[in-house]
mmCIF file of C-alpha atoms in Angstrom:
data_model
loop_
_atom_site.group_PDB
_atom_site.id
_atom_site.type_symbol
_atom_site.label_atom_id
_atom_site.label_comp_id
_atom_site.label_asym_id
_atom_site.label_seq_id
_atom_site.Cartn_x
_atom_site.Cartn_y
_atom_site.Cartn_z
ATOM 1 C CA UNK A 1 -27.015 -2.645 47.275
ATOM 2 C CA UNK A 2 -30.184 -2.280 49.278
ATOM 3 C CA UNK A 3 -32.210 0.890 48.726
ATOM 4 C CA UNK A 4 -32.752 3.280 51.622
ATOM 5 C CA UNK A 5 -36.562 2.893 51.742
ATOM 6 C CA UNK A 6 -36.461 -0.878 52.218
ATOM 7 C CA UNK A 7 -33.704 -0.453 54.735
ATOM 8 C CA UNK A 8 -35.621 1.989 56.941
ATOM 9 C CA UNK A 9 -38.733 -0.197 56.612
ATOM 10 C CA UNK A 10 -36.769 -3.203 57.864
ATOM 11 C CA UNK A 11 -35.327 -1.047 60.633
ATOM 12 C CA UNK A 12 -38.849 -0.245 61.849
ATOM 13 C CA UNK A 13 -39.526 -3.980 62.087
ATOM 14 C CA UNK A 14 -36.419 -4.447 64.195
ATOM 15 C CA UNK A 15 -34.212 -5.910 61.457
ATOM 16 C CA UNK A 16 -30.821 -4.277 61.232
ATOM 17 C CA UNK A 17 -29.012 -4.448 57.911
ATOM 18 C CA UNK A 18 -25.506 -3.339 57.100
ATOM 19 C CA UNK A 19 -22.798 -3.660 54.485
ATOM 20 C CA UNK A 20 -19.204 -4.759 54.832
ATOM 21 C CA UNK A 21 -18.116 -1.233 54.010
ATOM 22 C CA UNK A 22 -20.255 0.307 56.747
ATOM 23 C CA UNK A 23 -19.102 -2.245 59.293
ATOM 24 C CA UNK A 24 -15.485 -1.609 58.358
ATOM 25 C CA UNK A 25 -15.828 2.167 58.557
ATOM 26 C CA UNK A 26 -17.811 1.943 61.797
ATOM 27 C CA UNK A 27 -14.996 -0.030 63.365
ATOM 28 C CA UNK A 28 -12.321 2.294 62.061
ATOM 29 C CA UNK A 29 -13.961 5.566 62.995
ATOM 30 C CA UNK A 30 -14.498 4.456 66.585
ATOM 31 C CA UNK A 31 -10.916 3.443 67.261
ATOM 32 C CA UNK A 32 -8.768 6.219 65.872
ATOM 33 C CA UNK A 33 -5.557 6.007 67.867
ATOM 34 C CA UNK A 34 -3.572 9.228 67.856
ATOM 35 C CA UNK A 35 0.188 9.494 67.990
ATOM 36 C CA UNK A 36 1.394 10.847 71.334
ATOM 37 C CA UNK A 37 2.980 13.872 69.847
ATOM 38 C CA UNK A 38 2.831 17.491 70.991
ATOM 39 C CA UNK A 39 4.832 20.340 69.504
ATOM 40 C CA UNK A 40 3.866 23.437 71.467
ATOM 41 C CA UNK A 41 1.156 24.971 73.654
ATOM 42 C CA UNK A 42 -1.685 23.387 71.625
ATOM 43 C CA UNK A 43 -0.471 20.051 73.019
ATOM 44 C CA UNK A 44 -1.661 21.161 76.483
ATOM 45 C CA UNK A 45 -5.181 21.547 75.082
ATOM 46 C CA UNK A 46 -4.815 18.155 73.388
ATOM 47 C CA UNK A 47 -3.817 16.594 76.724
ATOM 48 C CA UNK A 48 -6.772 18.314 78.408
ATOM 49 C CA UNK A 49 -9.084 16.882 75.727
ATOM 50 C CA UNK A 50 -7.811 13.375 76.477
ATOM 51 C CA UNK A 51 -8.387 13.706 80.242
ATOM 52 C CA UNK A 52 -11.533 13.180 82.301
ATOM 53 C CA UNK A 53 -13.165 16.559 81.783
ATOM 54 C CA UNK A 54 -13.405 16.420 77.984
ATOM 55 C CA UNK A 55 -12.852 12.675 77.773
ATOM 56 C CA UNK A 56 -11.637 11.811 74.292
ATOM 57 C CA UNK A 57 -12.266 8.169 75.252
ATOM 58 C CA UNK A 58 -15.906 8.680 74.227
ATOM 59 C CA UNK A 59 -14.663 8.696 70.638
ATOM 60 C CA UNK A 60 -12.431 5.656 71.093
ATOM 61 C CA UNK A 61 -9.370 7.851 70.683
ATOM 62 C CA UNK A 62 -7.880 7.974 74.167
ATOM 63 C CA UNK A 63 -5.054 5.543 73.371
ATOM 64 C CA UNK A 64 -2.207 7.902 72.536
ATOM 65 C CA UNK A 65 0.445 5.636 71.052
ATOM 66 C CA UNK A 66 4.123 6.205 71.764
ATOM 67 C CA UNK A 67 5.142 4.720 68.407
ATOM 68 C CA UNK A 68 3.978 5.728 64.920
ATOM 69 C CA UNK A 69 3.709 2.034 63.989
ATOM 70 C CA UNK A 70 0.543 1.729 66.077
ATOM 71 C CA UNK A 71 -1.030 5.113 65.383
ATOM 72 C CA UNK A 72 -3.805 6.028 62.933
ATOM 73 C CA UNK A 73 -3.918 9.762 63.496
ATOM 74 C CA UNK A 74 -1.318 12.472 63.803
ATOM 75 C CA UNK A 75 -2.503 15.555 65.665
ATOM 76 C CA UNK A 76 -0.045 18.271 64.693
ATOM 77 C CA UNK A 77 -0.556 20.183 67.934
ATOM 78 C CA UNK A 78 1.378 23.407 67.775
ATOM 79 C CA UNK A 79 4.077 25.417 66.079
ATOM 80 C CA UNK A 80 6.068 23.471 63.493
ATOM 81 C CA UNK A 81 9.492 25.083 63.382
ATOM 82 C CA UNK A 82 11.554 24.575 60.266
ATOM 83 C CA UNK A 83 13.971 22.482 62.278
ATOM 84 C CA UNK A 84 11.141 20.206 63.434
ATOM 85 C CA UNK A 85 9.359 19.849 60.088
ATOM 86 C CA UNK A 86 11.558 17.009 58.699
ATOM 87 C CA UNK A 87 10.929 14.982 61.855
ATOM 88 C CA UNK A 88 7.163 15.554 61.618
ATOM 89 C CA UNK A 89 7.079 14.380 58.000
ATOM 90 C CA UNK A 90 9.291 11.389 58.800
ATOM 91 C CA UNK A 91 6.989 10.365 61.655
ATOM 92 C CA UNK A 92 4.005 10.671 59.336
ATOM 93 C CA UNK A 93 5.771 8.464 56.799
ATOM 94 C CA UNK A 94 6.411 5.845 59.451
ATOM 95 C CA UNK A 95 2.722 5.498 60.321
ATOM 96 C CA UNK A 96 0.918 2.578 58.670
ATOM 97 C CA UNK A 97 -2.033 3.159 56.353
ATOM 98 C CA UNK A 98 -4.780 4.284 56.748
ATOM 99 C CA UNK A 99 -3.495 7.429 58.429
ATOM 100 C CA UNK A 100 -5.058 10.798 59.073
ATOM 101 C CA UNK A 101 -3.814 14.227 60.100
ATOM 102 C CA UNK A 102 -5.481 16.924 62.174
ATOM 103 C CA UNK A 103 -3.652 20.267 62.001
ATOM 104 C CA UNK A 104 -4.442 21.820 65.356
ATOM 105 C CA UNK A 105 -4.167 25.550 65.904
ATOM 106 C CA UNK A 106 -3.161 28.629 63.969
ATOM 107 C CA UNK A 107 0.535 27.656 63.806
ATOM 108 C CA UNK A 108 -0.019 24.174 62.426
ATOM 109 C CA UNK A 109 -2.425 25.372 59.744
ATOM 110 C CA UNK A 110 -0.641 28.544 58.647
ATOM 111 C CA UNK A 111 2.287 29.528 60.866
ATOM 112 C CA UNK A 112 -0.051 31.585 63.032
ATOM 113 C CA UNK A 113 1.504 34.558 64.831
ATOM 114 C CA UNK A 114 4.919 33.484 63.500
ATOM 115 C CA UNK A 115 3.848 33.498 59.839
ATOM 116 C CA UNK A 116 6.028 36.528 59.027
ATOM 117 C CA UNK A 117 8.981 35.093 60.943
ATOM 118 C CA UNK A 118 11.969 33.271 59.536
ATOM 119 C CA UNK A 119 11.953 29.960 61.378
ATOM 120 C CA UNK A 120 8.384 28.660 61.441
ATOM 121 C CA UNK A 121 6.786 26.518 58.764
ATOM 122 C CA UNK A 122 3.734 28.272 57.335
ATOM 123 C CA UNK A 123 1.409 25.299 57.686
ATOM 124 C CA UNK A 124 2.154 21.577 57.847
ATOM 125 C CA UNK A 125 -0.094 21.039 54.803
ATOM 126 C CA UNK A 126 2.887 22.141 52.699
ATOM 127 C CA UNK A 127 4.347 18.657 53.200
ATOM 128 C CA UNK A 128 1.653 16.200 54.281
ATOM 129 C CA UNK A 129 -2.036 15.864 53.390
ATOM 130 C CA UNK A 130 -4.137 17.319 56.227
ATOM 131 C CA UNK A 131 -7.666 15.993 56.735
ATOM 132 C CA UNK A 132 -9.029 18.460 59.301
ATOM 133 C CA UNK A 133 -7.789 21.971 60.075
ATOM 134 C CA UNK A 134 -8.708 23.578 63.424
ATOM 135 C CA UNK A 135 -8.237 27.340 63.804
ATOM 136 C CA UNK A 136 -7.608 28.954 67.197
ATOM 137 C CA UNK A 137 -4.673 30.032 69.308
ATOM 138 C CA UNK A 138 -4.854 27.588 70.974
ATOM 139 C CA UNK A 139 -8.139 25.871 70.046
ATOM 140 C CA UNK A 140 -10.147 24.801 73.071
ATOM 141 C CA UNK A 141 -10.597 21.053 73.722
ATOM 142 C CA UNK A 142 -14.148 21.376 72.381
ATOM 143 C CA UNK A 143 -12.649 22.419 69.056
ATOM 144 C CA UNK A 144 -10.481 19.297 69.023
ATOM 145 C CA UNK A 145 -13.542 17.186 69.815
ATOM 146 C CA UNK A 146 -15.305 18.863 66.911
ATOM 147 C CA UNK A 147 -12.363 18.015 64.669
ATOM 148 C CA UNK A 148 -12.606 14.404 65.845
ATOM 149 C CA UNK A 149 -16.275 14.267 64.921
ATOM 150 C CA UNK A 150 -15.463 15.770 61.518
ATOM 151 C CA UNK A 151 -12.775 13.125 61.032
ATOM 152 C CA UNK A 152 -15.237 10.394 62.012
ATOM 153 C CA UNK A 153 -17.701 11.695 59.422
ATOM 154 C CA UNK A 154 -14.899 11.693 56.870
ATOM 155 C CA UNK A 155 -13.924 8.085 57.665
ATOM 156 C CA UNK A 156 -17.561 7.000 57.693
ATOM 157 C CA UNK A 157 -18.086 8.281 54.150
ATOM 158 C CA UNK A 158 -15.049 6.536 52.654
ATOM 159 C CA UNK A 159 -15.768 3.954 49.968
ATOM 160 C CA UNK A 160 -14.011 0.585 49.889
ATOM 161 C CA UNK A 161 -14.094 0.166 46.125
ATOM 162 C CA UNK A 162 -14.434 2.360 43.062
ATOM 163 C CA UNK A 163 -12.587 5.415 41.838
ATOM 164 C CA UNK A 164 -13.513 7.585 44.829
ATOM 165 C CA UNK A 165 -11.856 5.329 47.404
ATOM 166 C CA UNK A 166 -9.384 7.022 49.725
ATOM 167 C CA UNK A 167 -5.654 7.345 49.218
ATOM 168 C CA UNK A 168 -4.651 4.337 51.293
ATOM 169 C CA UNK A 169 -6.698 1.962 49.132
ATOM 170 C CA UNK A 170 -5.250 3.170 45.828
ATOM 171 C CA UNK A 171 -2.183 1.081 44.952
ATOM 172 C CA UNK A 172 -0.506 3.895 43.003
ATOM 173 C CA UNK A 173 -1.048 6.633 45.610
ATOM 174 C CA UNK A 174 2.039 7.225 47.728
ATOM 175 C CA UNK A 175 2.263 6.293 51.393
ATOM 176 C CA UNK A 176 5.463 8.213 51.950
ATOM 177 C CA UNK A 177 5.896 11.898 51.331
ATOM 178 C CA UNK A 178 8.999 13.883 50.634
ATOM 179 C CA UNK A 179 11.012 14.599 53.795
ATOM 180 C CA UNK A 180 12.459 18.135 53.533
ATOM 181 C CA UNK A 181 16.064 18.880 54.414
ATOM 182 C CA UNK A 182 16.936 21.568 56.934
ATOM 183 C CA UNK A 183 19.064 23.801 54.708
ATOM 184 C CA UNK A 184 21.153 26.926 55.461
ATOM 185 C CA UNK A 185 18.384 29.358 54.459
ATOM 186 C CA UNK A 186 15.098 27.451 54.357
ATOM 187 C CA UNK A 187 13.715 23.960 54.142
ATOM 188 C CA UNK A 188 14.688 22.307 50.888
ATOM 189 C CA UNK A 189 12.351 22.137 49.070
ATOM 190 C CA UNK A 190 10.199 24.825 50.766
ATOM 191 C CA UNK A 191 7.035 22.889 49.885
ATOM 192 C CA UNK A 192 5.955 19.595 48.371
ATOM 193 C CA UNK A 193 4.271 20.585 45.072
ATOM 194 C CA UNK A 194 2.394 17.238 44.955
ATOM 195 C CA UNK A 195 0.636 18.045 48.214
ATOM 196 C CA UNK A 196 0.330 21.811 48.270
ATOM 197 C CA UNK A 197 0.218 24.607 45.737
ATOM 198 C CA UNK A 198 0.147 28.235 46.836
ATOM 199 C CA UNK A 199 -3.289 29.860 46.778
ATOM 200 C CA UNK A 200 -3.505 32.608 44.178
ATOM 201 C CA UNK A 201 -5.268 35.777 45.361
ATOM 202 C CA UNK A 202 -5.672 38.597 42.868
ATOM 203 C CA UNK A 203 -3.082 37.175 40.485
ATOM 204 C CA UNK A 204 -0.420 37.003 43.222
ATOM 205 C CA UNK A 205 0.869 34.069 45.183
ATOM 206 C CA UNK A 206 0.407 34.586 48.909
ATOM 207 C CA UNK B 1 -6.735 -49.021 87.927
ATOM 208 C CA UNK B 2 -8.812 -48.732 84.802
ATOM 209 C CA UNK B 3 -7.478 -46.789 81.846
ATOM 210 C CA UNK B 4 -9.331 -43.507 81.170
ATOM 211 C CA UNK B 5 -11.999 -43.557 78.511
ATOM 212 C CA UNK B 6 -10.880 -42.344 75.081
ATOM 213 C CA UNK B 7 -13.684 -39.740 75.014
ATOM 214 C CA UNK B 8 -12.073 -37.742 77.870
ATOM 215 C CA UNK B 9 -9.009 -37.167 75.669
ATOM 216 C CA UNK B 10 -11.208 -36.339 72.692
ATOM 217 C CA UNK B 11 -12.525 -33.318 74.584
ATOM 218 C CA UNK B 12 -8.951 -32.068 74.977
ATOM 219 C CA UNK B 13 -8.279 -32.491 71.260
ATOM 220 C CA UNK B 14 -11.500 -30.654 70.422
ATOM 221 C CA UNK B 15 -10.515 -27.827 72.775
ATOM 222 C CA UNK B 16 -7.129 -27.596 71.062
ATOM 223 C CA UNK B 17 -8.779 -27.319 67.638
ATOM 224 C CA UNK B 18 -11.228 -24.696 68.933
ATOM 225 C CA UNK B 19 -8.390 -22.690 70.489
ATOM 226 C CA UNK B 20 -6.389 -22.795 67.266
ATOM 227 C CA UNK B 21 -9.411 -21.697 65.220
ATOM 228 C CA UNK B 22 -10.133 -18.929 67.712
ATOM 229 C CA UNK B 23 -6.667 -17.537 67.182
ATOM 230 C CA UNK B 24 -6.130 -18.255 63.508
ATOM 231 C CA UNK B 25 -9.514 -17.174 62.100
ATOM 232 C CA UNK B 26 -9.080 -13.434 62.849
ATOM 233 C CA UNK B 27 -5.526 -13.604 61.513
ATOM 234 C CA UNK B 28 -6.726 -15.281 58.318
ATOM 235 C CA UNK B 29 -9.546 -12.758 57.919
ATOM 236 C CA UNK B 30 -7.123 -9.869 58.377
ATOM 237 C CA UNK B 31 -4.774 -11.419 55.824
ATOM 238 C CA UNK B 32 -7.616 -11.904 53.320
ATOM 239 C CA UNK B 33 -8.836 -8.349 53.904
ATOM 240 C CA UNK B 34 -5.368 -6.937 53.284
ATOM 241 C CA UNK B 35 -5.017 -9.060 50.155
ATOM 242 C CA UNK B 36 -8.265 -7.924 48.557
ATOM 243 C CA UNK B 37 -8.681 -4.359 49.736
ATOM 244 C CA UNK B 38 -5.564 -2.826 51.136
ATOM 245 C CA UNK B 39 -2.461 -2.572 48.963
ATOM 246 C CA UNK B 40 0.889 -2.919 50.727
ATOM 247 C CA UNK B 41 2.892 0.276 50.672
ATOM 248 C CA UNK B 42 6.409 -0.328 51.901
ATOM 249 C CA UNK B 43 9.083 2.340 51.702
ATOM 250 C CA UNK B 44 12.543 3.260 52.953
ATOM 251 C CA UNK B 45 11.383 5.838 55.530
ATOM 252 C CA UNK B 46 8.527 3.649 56.673
ATOM 253 C CA UNK B 47 10.844 0.710 57.279
ATOM 254 C CA UNK B 48 13.538 2.834 58.895
ATOM 255 C CA UNK B 49 14.242 2.490 62.612
ATOM 256 C CA UNK B 50 11.903 4.628 64.702
ATOM 257 C CA UNK B 51 13.921 7.187 66.631
ATOM 258 C CA UNK B 52 11.391 9.910 67.447
ATOM 259 C CA UNK B 53 11.455 11.040 63.825
ATOM 260 C CA UNK B 54 15.215 11.439 63.636
ATOM 261 C CA UNK B 55 17.418 9.425 61.341
ATOM 262 C CA UNK B 56 19.213 6.737 63.287
ATOM 263 C CA UNK B 57 22.992 6.901 63.380
ATOM 264 C CA UNK B 58 25.468 4.109 63.995
ATOM 265 C CA UNK B 59 24.829 0.615 65.209
ATOM 266 C CA UNK B 60 22.275 -0.440 67.788
ATOM 267 C CA UNK B 61 24.745 -2.984 69.216
ATOM 268 C CA UNK B 62 26.890 -0.733 71.360
ATOM 269 C CA UNK B 63 29.061 -1.856 74.288
ATOM 270 C CA UNK B 64 28.584 -0.410 77.736
ATOM 271 C CA UNK B 65 31.709 0.613 79.633
ATOM 272 C CA UNK B 66 32.722 -2.063 82.108
ATOM 273 C CA UNK B 67 33.690 0.810 84.439
ATOM 274 C CA UNK B 68 30.037 1.005 85.487
ATOM 275 C CA UNK B 69 30.587 -2.002 87.784
ATOM 276 C CA UNK B 70 31.661 0.492 90.472
ATOM 277 C CA UNK B 71 28.171 1.974 90.505
ATOM 278 C CA UNK B 72 26.739 -1.528 90.781
ATOM 279 C CA UNK B 73 28.916 -2.265 93.848
ATOM 280 C CA UNK B 74 28.047 1.015 95.557
ATOM 281 C CA UNK B 75 24.366 0.482 94.812
ATOM 282 C CA UNK B 76 24.532 -2.954 96.468
ATOM 283 C CA UNK B 77 26.302 -1.556 99.532
ATOM 284 C CA UNK B 78 24.159 1.486 100.197
ATOM 285 C CA UNK B 79 20.773 0.432 98.850
ATOM 286 C CA UNK B 80 20.319 -3.342 98.806
ATOM 287 C CA UNK B 81 22.137 -3.865 102.103
ATOM 288 C CA UNK B 82 19.810 -1.418 103.868
ATOM 289 C CA UNK B 83 16.811 -3.431 102.745
ATOM 290 C CA UNK B 84 18.269 -6.492 104.511
ATOM 291 C CA UNK B 85 19.580 -4.617 107.554
ATOM 292 C CA UNK B 86 16.157 -3.378 108.624
ATOM 293 C CA UNK B 87 14.479 -6.820 108.977
ATOM 294 C CA UNK B 88 17.750 -8.081 110.497
ATOM 295 C CA UNK B 89 17.513 -5.430 113.222
ATOM 296 C CA UNK B 90 13.826 -6.163 113.865
ATOM 297 C CA UNK B 91 14.307 -9.950 114.098
ATOM 298 C CA UNK B 92 17.641 -9.703 115.967
ATOM 299 C CA UNK B 93 16.296 -10.895 119.333
ATOM 300 C CA UNK B 94 14.857 -14.172 118.051
ATOM 301 C CA UNK B 95 17.622 -14.974 115.578
ATOM 302 C CA UNK B 96 19.464 -18.331 115.650
ATOM 303 C CA UNK B 97 23.258 -18.397 115.640
ATOM 304 C CA UNK B 98 23.240 -19.711 112.055
ATOM 305 C CA UNK B 99 21.144 -16.779 110.861
ATOM 306 C CA UNK B 100 23.432 -14.340 112.663
ATOM 307 C CA UNK B 101 26.566 -15.821 111.063
ATOM 308 C CA UNK B 102 24.932 -15.773 107.583
ATOM 309 C CA UNK B 103 24.057 -12.105 108.015
ATOM 310 C CA UNK B 104 27.561 -11.269 109.231
ATOM 311 C CA UNK B 105 29.056 -12.966 106.150
ATOM 312 C CA UNK B 106 26.757 -10.921 103.933
ATOM 313 C CA UNK B 107 27.703 -7.641 105.662
ATOM 314 C CA UNK B 108 31.411 -8.519 105.621
ATOM 315 C CA UNK B 109 31.339 -9.263 101.874
ATOM 316 C CA UNK B 110 29.761 -5.899 101.163
ATOM 317 C CA UNK B 111 32.008 -4.085 103.653
ATOM 318 C CA UNK B 112 34.963 -5.554 101.798
ATOM 319 C CA UNK B 113 33.558 -4.004 98.611
ATOM 320 C CA UNK B 114 33.207 -0.663 100.400
ATOM 321 C CA UNK B 115 36.828 -0.761 101.603
ATOM 322 C CA UNK B 116 37.987 -1.612 98.102
ATOM 323 C CA UNK B 117 35.925 1.202 96.538
ATOM 324 C CA UNK B 118 37.199 3.630 99.186
ATOM 325 C CA UNK B 119 40.822 2.687 98.412
ATOM 326 C CA UNK B 120 40.210 3.256 94.704
ATOM 327 C CA UNK B 121 39.106 6.783 95.566
ATOM 328 C CA UNK B 122 35.586 6.337 94.188
ATOM 329 C CA UNK B 123 34.021 8.028 97.200
ATOM 330 C CA UNK B 124 36.052 11.242 96.815
ATOM 331 C CA UNK B 125 34.079 14.083 95.273
ATOM 332 C CA UNK B 126 36.021 15.439 92.300
#
C-alpha cells in the first residue's frame, strides 16, 4: 500500500496511481442501476429525479431496470403496505449481490403518517438491510440525489478484503432474507430479528 | 489465375484470434474476479421465477384457446385488407389485368371469411 504523501507528490508530477480496490469501487459507484419500482407518491419524485431536470444520469443511475436480476439498487419509494411487504422482500432477495437499498420517504423509513394505522409496515428496515434513509413526505428529488451521493460515498469506502468488507463479500453472510407471510392479523413474523431490533427509549420498546 | 498468397489468409486467422480474445478476456477476468473475491450466494427465492415479486403458480407452458382464430380472421379482414385496399385504389388506373385479378382473388378470399364469420354470429353484439 502506497502512503498518501507519496501519492499526492506523484499526483503533482502528473502520475496517477490507483489500487484494484479503488478502481473496482469507482466503477461500481458510478453505475448503480436501480430497480424500476415505485410503491406510492414518492415514486413520482423518483421519476422526476430520473428525468431531464434533476438528471439522475449524472450519477450513472438512470437505467431503471425492469427485472431485479439486473438491478443493484432498490429504491423503496413510498408506503409499504403489509400486503405489499412480502413482495418487496422477495424482489430484494431476487437481486444479485452486491445490492443496496434506499428507503425513500417517511413511510418507507417508519410508516410515516400511517404509523398508527393497522395496514402499513412501520419501516422496510424491519425486513431488509437499508443503506440510506431519506426523510420527507415526499422527499424532493434533491433529497434523492443527496441519498445517491451518500450511497456512492458508502460504496467508495468499501474494502475488498479483511474483516470489514461488506456483506456481499462475506461467504457466511446471507443474500436472502426472510420473506414474511401475510397473516390474518399482521405479517408473520412482524419483524426479522436478524435485521432489526426495536429501539429502546426510556426502558420501553417503541 | 494465380492462387492467393498464404499471407492474405493469415490476416483473417489473426483477426479471428483477436476477436476471440476481445470477447473471452473480459469474461475470463469476470470469472476470475468472482472466484477470488465474490462468493456465490444461491438460494430458493433468488432462483425462483421472477413474477413482479409474487410467487409463480402453475406451469408456464399453457395452451391458448384455439377459439381465438376468429379474432385473427376479423383482424385480417378489417385491418390488413384496408392496408392493401388503399394502394390498390390509388394505382387502379394504371393496373394490369393480372394485378386486378390477383387483387380480386385476395378480396374474395377475405370476403368469404367475412361471410363465414357473419353466419357464425360473431358480428352480433351480445
